[in-house]
Amino acid sequence: MEKILANVDCPVIMDEAYMEFAGGYDVDFAGSTMTLLSKYENFICLRTFSKAYGLASMRVGYGVGSRDLMRILGKVLLPYHVNAFSLLTAEIVYKHKQLFVERTNQIIAEREKMGKALTELGFKVWDSATNFLMFTAQPELAAKLSKFGKSEGLATEEGTATKLAGQTVFKFLVNKKILARDFTRNQALEGGIRLTLGTPEENVILLGAIKELCEKAGGI
Amino acid sequence: MEKILANVDCPVIMDEAYMEFAGGYDVDFAGSTMTLLSKYENFICLRTFSKAYGLASMRVGYGVGSRDLMRILGKVLLPYHVNAFSLLTAEIVYKHKQLFVERTNQIIAEREKMGKALTELGFKVWDSATNFLMFTAQPELAAKLSKFGKSEGLATEEGTATKLAGQTVFKFLVNKKILARDFTRNQALEGGIRLTLGTPEENVILLGAIKELCEKAGGI
């Protein structure tokens, strides 16, 4: 990031929406690009209350940058673009951020547990520094899931076993009223499913559903 | 309005932010351009919860137009441009709009009373179909107020008696912690002061302050 900043004249924006899940509650957290703000005038770092603070429905976040850059931004922002109630709520949760640190730590612990469980079932799980996990079925499991999905009408498209396995997982979860994010048709993430971590209780149900599918497909 | 609509091809927008103060709580209110929506495809009528409903800090309103026009608008709106809490609040107050009709009627009654009182003091008061009043000092009162304002340091600019009288009123009210809208430098409304009606109790204080100024200036 610093290499980019040092070599361009244009403004550079970093979106740190999920930084709290990487340990970045503190402004001086070493892993955050916030630390570059004192050095570069062309830099804006964005944070949001939509993720770790759970305020997505309030539509509130903030950007930090040099005085000159923010002054220019201020000229193009609509007046009153964040409503008073959202600002008030953000102020309150920020004052109580220690409560959210605990919740975030719980989500991180759940993420590691869930990642391990999915790996054991035969999925490839990407490293995550957020509150979600991305995974695809490894070849052996993909063959079984895609076959099962086709026979059960869960995977109706053409494609590789990986892609059809992902669609089988997605549809199986939807039928249980669990909505994952469907990346199965994405070229770079073919067959990919993204799951947001819930409460420990919700995660038990979630993992139970995926296990049930793998068993039915003959994968366990 | 209908003449404009019938003679142009471009979209036409009417902002009915203050329509409730003109009696327009009902969609089929004859004075509202809402009634033109069924006839013209190129028309959007705007309403807001910021005025009669008192929700300015929630930043929520709505536009009504033909399906085709709104579909195009939908393409350029930012996602989640109104937060969930504002939508919920708007829904609740709309369900209870009868309560606001009463409050609006009270403001209309106060507006008429205040308008009459200001006229008697020697001001020219514009007709209003909103929750505010615009007024300037008539020549006789303007001469007295501008003279008083100059001697007291309330009117420090150069200009006509009307302009200086308006600035005297504005500053006198500010010193009493009453903030009016200052149109005194506006070419078309020279010396104009715009006052938003408050509660009956607030209006008594407001009118008392203006009377006090007129007395001090020798206008009563």
CSV table of C-alpha atoms in Angstrom, one decimal:
chain,number,residue,atom,x,y,z
A,1,MET,CA,0.0,0.0,0.0
A,2,GLU,CA,2.8,2.4,0.9
A,3,LYS,CA,4.5,1.6,-2.4
A,4,ILE,CA,1.3,2.7,-4.3
A,5,LEU,CA,1.0,5.8,-2.2
A,6,ALA,CA,4.6,6.8,-2.7
A,7,ASN,CA,4.3,6.4,-6.5
A,8,VAL,CA,1.0,8.1,-7.5
A,9,ASP,CA,-0.3,11.7,-7.5
A,10,CYS,CA,-4.0,10.8,-7.4
A,11,PRO,CA,-6.0,10.2,-4.2
A,12,VAL,CA,-5.8,6.6,-2.9
A,13,ILE,CA,-8.7,5.1,-0.9
A,14,MET,CA,-8.4,2.0,1.3
A,15,ASP,CA,-11.6,0.4,2.5
A,16,GLU,CA,-11.0,-1.1,5.9
A,17,ALA,CA,-14.6,-2.2,6.4
A,18,TYR,CA,-13.5,-5.5,8.0
A,19,MET,CA,-10.4,-4.3,9.8
A,20,GLU,CA,-11.9,-4.9,13.2
A,21,PHE,CA,-12.0,-8.7,12.4
A,22,ALA,CA,-8.2,-8.5,11.8
A,23,GLY,CA,-7.7,-7.0,15.2
A,24,GLY,CA,-7.9,-3.4,14.2
A,25,TYR,CA,-10.1,-1.7,16.7
A,26,ASP,CA,-7.3,0.7,17.7
A,27,VAL,CA,-6.5,3.6,15.4
A,28,ASP,CA,-2.8,2.9,15.8
A,29,PHE,CA,-3.2,-0.9,15.1
A,30,ALA,CA,0.0,-1.8,13.1
A,31,GLY,CA,-2.0,-3.8,10.5
A,32,SER,CA,-4.1,-0.8,9.6
A,33,THR,CA,-3.3,1.7,6.9
A,34,MET,CA,-4.5,4.4,9.3
A,35,THR,CA,-0.8,4.6,10.3
A,36,LEU,CA,0.0,5.9,6.8
A,37,LEU,CA,-2.2,9.0,7.2
A,38,SER,CA,0.4,11.0,8.9
A,39,LYS,CA,2.8,10.5,6.0
A,40,TYR,CA,0.7,10.8,2.9
A,41,GLU,CA,-1.6,13.7,1.9
A,42,ASN,CA,-3.3,11.8,-0.9
A,43,PHE,CA,-4.7,9.0,1.2
A,44,ILE,CA,-8.2,8.3,2.6
A,45,CYS,CA,-8.9,5.4,4.9
A,46,LEU,CA,-12.5,4.2,5.2
A,47,ARG,CA,-14.1,2.5,8.2
A,48,THR,CA,-17.7,1.5,8.7
A,49,PHE,CA,-20.2,0.7,11.5
A,50,SER,CA,-21.9,-1.8,9.2
A,51,LYS,CA,-19.7,-4.8,10.0
A,52,ALA,CA,-18.1,-5.3,13.4
A,53,TYR,CA,-20.5,-2.9,15.0
A,54,GLY,CA,-23.6,-4.5,13.5
A,55,LEU,CA,-25.1,-1.2,12.3
A,56,ALA,CA,-25.6,-2.0,8.6
A,57,SER,CA,-29.2,-0.8,8.6
A,58,MET,CA,-28.1,2.6,9.9
A,59,ARG,CA,-25.8,3.3,6.8
A,60,VAL,CA,-23.0,5.0,8.7
A,61,GLY,CA,-19.2,5.0,8.4
A,62,TYR,CA,-16.4,7.5,8.1
A,63,GLY,CA,-13.3,8.4,6.2
A,64,VAL,CA,-10.1,9.8,7.5
A,65,GLY,CA,-7.7,11.8,5.4
A,66,SER,CA,-5.6,15.0,5.2
A,67,ARG,CA,-7.4,18.2,5.8
A,68,ASP,CA,-6.9,19.3,2.2
A,69,LEU,CA,-8.3,16.2,0.7
A,70,MET,CA,-11.3,16.1,3.1
A,71,ARG,CA,-12.1,19.7,2.3
A,72,ILE,CA,-12.4,18.8,-1.4
A,73,LEU,CA,-14.6,15.8,-0.5
A,74,GLY,CA,-16.8,18.0,1.6
A,75,LYS,CA,-17.6,20.2,-1.4
A,76,VAL,CA,-19.2,17.2,-3.3
A,77,LEU,CA,-20.9,15.5,-0.4
A,78,LEU,CA,-24.7,16.1,-0.3
A,79,PRO,CA,-25.9,18.2,2.7
A,80,TYR,CA,-27.0,16.0,5.6
A,81,HIS,CA,-26.0,12.9,3.8
A,82,VAL,CA,-26.0,10.9,7.1
A,83,ASN,CA,-29.1,11.4,9.3
A,84,ALA,CA,-28.9,12.5,12.9
A,85,PHE,CA,-30.1,9.3,14.3
A,86,SER,CA,-27.4,7.2,12.6
A,87,LEU,CA,-24.7,9.6,13.8
A,88,LEU,CA,-26.0,9.4,17.3
A,89,THR,CA,-26.1,5.6,17.2
A,90,ALA,CA,-22.6,5.4,15.8
A,91,GLU,CA,-21.3,7.7,18.6
A,92,ILE,CA,-22.9,5.5,21.2
A,93,VAL,CA,-21.6,2.2,19.9
A,94,TYR,CA,-18.1,3.8,19.4
A,95,LYS,CA,-18.0,4.8,23.0
A,96,HIS,CA,-18.8,1.2,24.0
A,97,LYS,CA,-16.4,-0.4,21.6
A,98,GLN,CA,-15.0,-2.7,24.2
A,99,LEU,CA,-18.3,-4.6,24.1
A,100,PHE,CA,-17.8,-5.2,20.4
A,101,VAL,CA,-14.2,-6.3,20.8
A,102,GLU,CA,-15.5,-9.3,22.8
A,103,ARG,CA,-18.1,-10.1,20.2
A,104,THR,CA,-15.6,-9.8,17.4
A,105,ASN,CA,-13.2,-12.1,19.2
A,106,GLN,CA,-16.0,-14.7,19.6
A,107,ILE,CA,-16.7,-14.4,15.8
A,108,ILE,CA,-13.0,-14.9,15.1
A,109,ALA,CA,-12.9,-18.0,17.3
A,110,GLU,CA,-16.1,-19.4,15.6
A,111,ARG,CA,-14.5,-18.6,12.2
A,112,GLU,CA,-11.5,-20.7,13.0
A,113,LYS,CA,-13.6,-23.6,14.4
A,114,MET,CA,-15.9,-23.5,11.3
A,115,GLY,CA,-13.0,-23.3,8.9
A,116,LYS,CA,-11.4,-26.4,10.5
A,117,ALA,CA,-14.7,-28.3,10.4
A,118,LEU,CA,-15.2,-27.5,6.7
A,119,THR,CA,-11.7,-28.5,5.9
A,120,GLU,CA,-12.2,-31.9,7.6
A,121,LEU,CA,-15.3,-32.5,5.6
A,122,GLY,CA,-13.3,-32.1,2.4
A,123,PHE,CA,-13.7,-28.4,1.5
A,124,LYS,CA,-11.0,-26.0,0.6
A,125,VAL,CA,-11.4,-23.0,2.9
A,126,TRP,CA,-9.7,-19.6,2.1
A,127,ASP,CA,-7.9,-17.8,4.9
A,128,SER,CA,-10.2,-15.0,6.2
A,129,ALA,CA,-9.7,-11.8,8.1
A,130,THR,CA,-13.4,-11.0,8.1
A,131,ASN,CA,-16.7,-12.3,9.6
A,132,PHE,CA,-17.2,-14.7,6.7
A,133,LEU,CA,-15.6,-17.8,5.2
A,134,MET,CA,-15.2,-18.7,1.5
A,135,PHE,CA,-15.0,-22.3,0.5
A,136,THR,CA,-15.2,-24.7,-2.5
A,137,ALA,CA,-15.4,-28.5,-2.5
A,138,GLN,CA,-12.1,-30.4,-3.0
A,139,PRO,CA,-12.1,-32.8,-6.1
A,140,GLU,CA,-13.1,-35.9,-4.1
A,141,LEU,CA,-16.0,-34.2,-2.3
A,142,ALA,CA,-17.0,-32.2,-5.4
A,143,ALA,CA,-17.5,-35.4,-7.4
A,144,LYS,CA,-19.9,-36.8,-4.8
A,145,LEU,CA,-21.8,-33.5,-4.1
A,146,SER,CA,-22.2,-32.7,-7.8
A,147,LYS,CA,-23.6,-36.2,-8.5
A,148,PHE,CA,-25.9,-36.0,-5.5
A,149,GLY,CA,-27.0,-32.4,-6.5
A,150,LYS,CA,-27.8,-33.5,-10.1
A,151,SER,CA,-29.9,-36.5,-8.9
A,152,GLU,CA,-31.8,-34.4,-6.4
A,153,GLY,CA,-32.4,-31.5,-8.8
A,154,LEU,CA,-30.2,-29.1,-6.7
A,155,ALA,CA,-27.6,-28.5,-9.4
A,156,THR,CA,-29.4,-27.9,-12.7
A,157,GLU,CA,-26.7,-26.1,-14.7
A,158,GLU,CA,-23.8,-27.4,-16.8
A,159,GLY,CA,-20.3,-27.1,-15.5
A,160,THR,CA,-17.4,-28.6,-13.6
A,161,ALA,CA,-17.9,-30.8,-10.6
A,162,THR,CA,-16.6,-28.0,-8.4
A,163,LYS,CA,-19.2,-25.6,-9.7
A,164,LEU,CA,-22.1,-28.0,-9.4
A,165,ALA,CA,-20.9,-29.0,-5.9
A,166,GLY,CA,-21.1,-25.4,-4.9
A,167,GLN,CA,-24.6,-25.0,-6.3
A,168,THR,CA,-25.7,-28.1,-4.5
A,169,VAL,CA,-24.5,-26.7,-1.2
A,170,PHE,CA,-26.2,-23.3,-1.9
A,171,LYS,CA,-29.5,-24.8,-2.8
A,172,PHE,CA,-29.4,-27.4,0.0
A,173,LEU,CA,-28.9,-24.5,2.5
A,174,VAL,CA,-31.6,-22.3,0.9
A,175,ASN,CA,-34.1,-25.2,1.3
A,176,LYS,CA,-33.2,-25.1,5.0
A,177,LYS,CA,-33.8,-21.3,5.0
A,178,ILE,CA,-30.0,-20.5,5.3
A,179,LEU,CA,-28.9,-17.9,2.8
A,180,ALA,CA,-25.2,-18.1,1.7
A,181,ARG,CA,-23.6,-15.8,-0.8
A,182,ASP,CA,-23.4,-17.6,-4.2
A,183,PHE,CA,-20.1,-17.2,-6.0
A,184,THR,CA,-20.4,-20.5,-7.9
A,185,ARG,CA,-20.6,-18.8,-11.3
A,186,ASN,CA,-17.7,-16.4,-10.6
A,187,GLN,CA,-14.8,-17.3,-12.9
A,188,ALA,CA,-12.1,-16.7,-10.2
A,189,LEU,CA,-14.0,-18.4,-7.5
A,190,GLU,CA,-15.8,-21.2,-9.4
A,191,GLY,CA,-18.1,-23.2,-7.1
A,192,GLY,CA,-17.4,-20.8,-4.3
A,193,ILE,CA,-19.8,-20.3,-1.3
A,194,ARG,CA,-19.4,-17.5,1.1
A,195,LEU,CA,-20.9,-17.9,4.6
A,196,THR,CA,-21.2,-15.2,7.2
A,197,LEU,CA,-20.5,-16.4,10.7
A,198,GLY,CA,-23.5,-16.2,13.0
A,199,THR,CA,-23.8,-16.8,16.7
A,200,PRO,CA,-22.3,-20.0,18.1
A,201,GLU,CA,-25.9,-21.5,18.2
A,202,GLU,CA,-26.5,-20.6,14.5
A,203,ASN,CA,-23.1,-21.9,13.5
A,204,VAL,CA,-24.0,-25.3,15.0
A,205,ILE,CA,-27.2,-25.4,12.9
A,206,LEU,CA,-25.2,-24.3,9.8
A,207,LEU,CA,-22.5,-26.9,10.2
A,208,GLY,CA,-25.1,-29.5,10.9
A,209,ALA,CA,-26.8,-28.8,7.6
A,210,ILE,CA,-23.6,-29.0,5.6
A,211,LYS,CA,-22.6,-32.3,7.4
A,212,GLU,CA,-26.1,-33.7,6.6
A,213,LEU,CA,-25.6,-32.9,2.9
A,214,CYS,CA,-22.1,-34.5,2.9
A,215,GLU,CA,-23.5,-37.6,4.5
A,216,LYS,CA,-26.4,-37.9,2.1
A,217,ALA,CA,-24.0,-37.4,-0.8
A,218,GLY,CA,-21.8,-40.3,0.6
A,219,GLY,CA,-19.0,-38.0,1.4
A,220,ILE,CA,-18.6,-39.0,5.1
B,1,MET,CA,-48.2,23.1,-14.0
B,2,GLU,CA,-50.3,21.1,-16.4
B,3,LYS,CA,-49.5,23.5,-19.2
B,4,ILE,CA,-45.8,22.8,-18.6
B,5,LEU,CA,-46.3,19.1,-18.5
B,6,ALA,CA,-48.3,19.1,-21.7
B,7,ASN,CA,-45.7,21.0,-23.6
B,8,VAL,CA,-42.4,19.4,-22.7
B,9,ASP,CA,-40.8,16.0,-23.3
B,10,CYS,CA,-38.3,16.0,-20.4
B,11,PRO,CA,-39.1,14.8,-16.9
B,12,VAL,CA,-40.8,17.4,-14.7
B,13,ILE,CA,-40.4,17.4,-11.0
B,14,MET,CA,-42.7,19.2,-8.5
B,15,ASP,CA,-41.4,19.5,-4.9
B,16,GLU,CA,-44.5,19.5,-2.6
B,17,ALA,CA,-42.4,19.6,0.6
B,18,TYR,CA,-44.8,22.0,2.2
B,19,MET,CA,-48.1,20.7,0.7
B,20,GLU,CA,-49.5,19.5,4.0
B,21,PHE,CA,-49.5,23.1,5.2
B,22,ALA,CA,-51.7,23.9,2.2
B,23,GLY,CA,-54.2,21.2,3.3
B,24,GLY,CA,-52.7,18.4,1.2
B,25,TYR,CA,-52.5,15.4,3.5
B,26,ASP,CA,-54.6,13.4,1.2
B,27,VAL,CA,-53.2,12.0,-2.1
B,28,ASP,CA,-56.3,13.2,-4.0
B,29,PHE,CA,-56.2,16.7,-2.5
B,30,ALA,CA,-57.3,18.9,-5.4
B,31,GLY,CA,-54.5,21.5,-4.8
B,32,SER,CA,-51.8,18.9,-5.2
B,33,THR,CA,-50.1,18.0,-8.5
B,34,MET,CA,-50.4,14.3,-7.4
B,35,THR,CA,-53.7,14.4,-9.3
B,36,LEU,CA,-51.7,14.9,-12.5
B,37,LEU,CA,-49.8,11.6,-12.1
B,38,SER,CA,-52.4,9.5,-13.7
B,39,LYS,CA,-52.3,11.7,-16.8
B,40,TYR,CA,-48.6,12.4,-17.4
B,41,GLU,CA,-45.8,9.8,-17.8
B,42,ASN,CA,-43.0,12.4,-17.5
B,43,PHE,CA,-43.9,13.7,-14.0
B,44,ILE,CA,-42.5,13.1,-10.6
B,45,CYS,CA,-44.1,14.6,-7.5
B,46,LEU,CA,-42.0,14.8,-4.3
B,47,ARG,CA,-43.1,14.7,-0.7
B,48,THR,CA,-41.0,14.8,2.4
B,49,PHE,CA,-41.3,13.8,6.1
B,50,SER,CA,-39.0,16.7,7.0
B,51,LYS,CA,-41.7,19.4,7.3
B,52,ALA,CA,-45.2,18.7,8.5
B,53,TYR,CA,-44.1,15.3,10.0
B,54,GLY,CA,-41.2,16.9,11.8
B,55,LEU,CA,-38.6,14.2,10.8
B,56,ALA,CA,-36.0,16.5,9.2
B,57,SER,CA,-33.2,14.7,11.1
B,58,MET,CA,-34.2,11.3,9.7
B,59,ARG,CA,-33.7,12.5,6.0
B,60,VAL,CA,-36.6,10.7,4.5
B,61,GLY,CA,-39.1,11.5,1.8
B,62,TYR,CA,-40.5,10.0,-1.4
B,63,GLY,CA,-41.2,10.6,-5.0
B,64,VAL,CA,-44.2,9.3,-7.0
B,65,GLY,CA,-44.1,8.9,-10.8
B,66,SER,CA,-44.9,6.6,-13.6
B,67,ARG,CA,-43.5,3.1,-13.5
B,68,ASP,CA,-41.1,3.8,-16.4
B,69,LEU,CA,-39.7,7.0,-15.0
B,70,MET,CA,-39.2,5.5,-11.5
B,71,ARG,CA,-37.4,2.5,-13.1
B,72,ILE,CA,-34.9,4.8,-14.7
B,73,LEU,CA,-34.5,6.7,-11.4
B,74,GLY,CA,-33.9,3.4,-9.6
B,75,LYS,CA,-30.9,2.7,-11.8
B,76,VAL,CA,-29.0,5.8,-10.6
B,77,LEU,CA,-30.0,5.7,-6.9
B,78,LEU,CA,-27.3,4.5,-4.5
B,79,PRO,CA,-28.1,1.2,-2.9
B,80,TYR,CA,-29.6,1.5,0.6
B,81,HIS,CA,-29.8,5.3,0.2
B,82,VAL,CA,-32.3,5.6,3.0
B,83,ASN,CA,-31.5,3.7,6.2
B,84,ALA,CA,-33.8,1.1,7.7
B,85,PHE,CA,-34.6,3.2,10.8
B,86,SER,CA,-35.7,6.2,8.8
B,87,LEU,CA,-38.0,4.1,6.7
B,88,LEU,CA,-39.5,2.5,9.8
B,89,THR,CA,-40.0,5.9,11.4
B,90,ALA,CA,-41.6,7.3,8.3
B,91,GLU,CA,-44.0,4.3,8.1
B,92,ILE,CA,-45.0,4.8,11.7
B,93,VAL,CA,-45.7,8.5,11.4
B,94,TYR,CA,-47.6,8.0,8.1
B,95,LYS,CA,-49.9,5.5,9.8
B,96,HIS,CA,-50.6,8.2,12.4
B,97,LYS,CA,-51.0,11.1,10.1
B,98,GLN,CA,-54.3,12.2,11.7
B,99,LEU,CA,-52.2,13.4,14.7
B,100,PHE,CA,-50.1,15.6,12.4
B,101,VAL,CA,-53.2,17.0,10.7
B,102,GLU,CA,-54.1,18.5,14.0
B,103,ARG,CA,-50.6,19.9,14.7
B,104,THR,CA,-50.5,21.3,11.1
B,105,ASN,CA,-53.8,23.0,11.6
B,106,GLN,CA,-52.5,24.6,14.8
B,107,ILE,CA,-49.4,25.9,12.9
B,108,ILE,CA,-51.7,27.3,10.2
B,109,ALA,CA,-53.8,29.1,12.8
B,110,GLU,CA,-50.6,30.5,14.5
B,111,ARG,CA,-49.3,31.6,11.1
B,112,GLU,CA,-52.5,33.6,10.4
B,113,LYS,CA,-52.4,35.1,13.9
B,114,MET,CA,-48.7,36.0,13.6
B,115,GLY,CA,-49.1,37.4,10.1
B,116,LYS,CA,-51.9,39.7,11.3
B,117,ALA,CA,-49.9,40.9,14.3
B,118,LEU,CA,-46.8,41.7,12.2
B,119,THR,CA,-49.0,43.6,9.7
B,120,GLU,CA,-50.4,45.7,12.5
B,121,LEU,CA,-46.9,46.5,13.7
B,122,GLY,CA,-46.1,47.9,10.2
B,123,PHE,CA,-44.5,45.0,8.4
B,124,LYS,CA,-45.5,43.8,4.9
B,125,VAL,CA,-46.2,40.0,5.3
B,126,TRP,CA,-46.2,37.7,2.3
B,127,ASP,CA,-49.0,35.1,1.9
B,128,SER,CA,-47.8,31.8,3.1
B,129,ALA,CA,-48.9,28.2,2.5
B,130,THR,CA,-46.0,26.8,4.6
B,131,ASN,CA,-44.9,26.8,8.2
B,132,PHE,CA,-43.0,30.0,7.9
B,133,LEU,CA,-43.7,33.7,7.3
B,134,MET,CA,-41.7,36.1,5.2
B,135,PHE,CA,-41.8,39.8,5.9
B,136,THR,CA,-40.2,43.2,5.4
B,137,ALA,CA,-40.7,46.5,7.2
B,138,GLN,CA,-43.0,49.0,5.4
B,139,PRO,CA,-41.4,52.4,4.7
B,140,GLU,CA,-42.6,54.2,7.8
B,141,LEU,CA,-41.4,51.4,10.2
B,142,ALA,CA,-38.3,50.8,8.1
B,143,ALA,CA,-37.1,54.4,8.6
B,144,LYS,CA,-37.5,54.0,12.4
B,145,LEU,CA,-35.9,50.5,12.6
B,146,SER,CA,-33.0,51.3,10.4
B,147,LYS,CA,-32.2,54.5,12.4
B,148,PHE,CA,-32.5,52.5,15.7
B,149,GLY,CA,-30.4,49.7,14.2
B,150,LYS,CA,-27.6,52.0,13.2
B,151,SER,CA,-27.5,53.8,16.5
B,152,GLU,CA,-27.4,50.4,18.4
B,153,GLY,CA,-24.9,48.8,16.1
B,154,LEU,CA,-27.4,46.2,14.9
B,155,ALA,CA,-27.3,47.3,11.2
B,156,THR,CA,-23.7,47.9,10.2
B,157,GLU,CA,-23.9,47.6,6.4
B,158,GLU,CA,-24.8,50.3,3.8
B,159,GLY,CA,-28.2,50.1,2.0
B,160,THR,CA,-31.8,51.1,1.9
B,161,ALA,CA,-33.9,51.6,5.0
B,162,THR,CA,-35.8,48.4,4.2
B,163,LYS,CA,-32.5,46.4,4.1
B,164,LEU,CA,-31.2,47.9,7.3
B,165,ALA,CA,-34.5,47.5,9.1
B,166,GLY,CA,-34.4,43.7,8.2
B,167,GLN,CA,-30.9,43.4,9.5
B,168,THR,CA,-31.9,45.2,12.7
B,169,VAL,CA,-34.7,42.7,13.2
B,170,PHE,CA,-32.4,39.8,12.5
B,171,LYS,CA,-29.6,40.9,14.9
B,172,PHE,CA,-32.1,41.9,17.6
B,173,LEU,CA,-33.6,38.4,17.5
B,174,VAL,CA,-30.2,36.7,17.4
B,175,ASN,CA,-29.2,38.6,20.6
B,176,LYS,CA,-32.3,37.0,22.2
B,177,LYS,CA,-31.2,33.6,20.9
B,178,ILE,CA,-33.9,33.5,18.2
B,179,LEU,CA,-32.6,32.4,14.8
B,180,ALA,CA,-34.6,33.7,11.8
B,181,ARG,CA,-33.6,33.1,8.2
B,182,ASP,CA,-31.8,36.2,6.9
B,183,PHE,CA,-32.9,37.2,3.3
B,184,THR,CA,-32.0,40.9,3.8
B,185,ARG,CA,-29.2,40.8,1.2
B,186,ASN,CA,-31.4,38.9,-1.3
B,187,GLN,CA,-32.1,41.2,-4.4
B,188,ALA,CA,-35.7,40.0,-4.8
B,189,LEU,CA,-36.5,40.0,-1.1
B,190,GLU,CA,-34.4,43.0,0.2
B,191,GLY,CA,-34.7,43.3,3.9
B,192,GLY,CA,-36.6,40.1,4.1
B,193,ILE,CA,-36.8,38.0,7.3
B,194,ARG,CA,-38.2,34.5,7.3
B,195,LEU,CA,-39.6,33.1,10.5
B,196,THR,CA,-40.6,29.5,11.1
B,197,LEU,CA,-43.6,29.2,13.3
B,198,GLY,CA,-43.0,27.4,16.6
B,199,THR,CA,-45.4,26.3,19.3
B,200,PRO,CA,-48.0,28.8,20.5
B,201,GLU,CA,-45.8,29.5,23.6
B,202,GLU,CA,-42.7,30.1,21.4
B,203,ASN,CA,-44.7,32.4,19.1
B,204,VAL,CA,-45.7,34.6,22.1
B,205,ILE,CA,-42.0,35.0,22.9
B,206,LEU,CA,-41.1,35.7,19.3
B,207,LEU,CA,-43.8,38.3,18.8
B,208,GLY,CA,-42.9,39.8,22.2
B,209,ALA,CA,-39.3,40.3,21.0
B,210,ILE,CA,-40.4,42.0,17.7
B,211,LYS,CA,-42.8,44.2,19.6
B,212,GLU,CA,-40.1,45.2,22.1
B,213,LEU,CA,-37.8,46.2,19.2
B,214,CYS,CA,-40.6,48.3,17.5
B,215,GLU,CA,-41.3,50.1,20.7
B,216,LYS,CA,-37.6,50.8,21.3
B,217,ALA,CA,-37.3,52.1,17.8
B,218,GLY,CA,-40.3,54.4,18.4
B,219,GLY,CA,-42.5,52.6,16.0
B,220,ILE,CA,-45.4,51.9,18.4
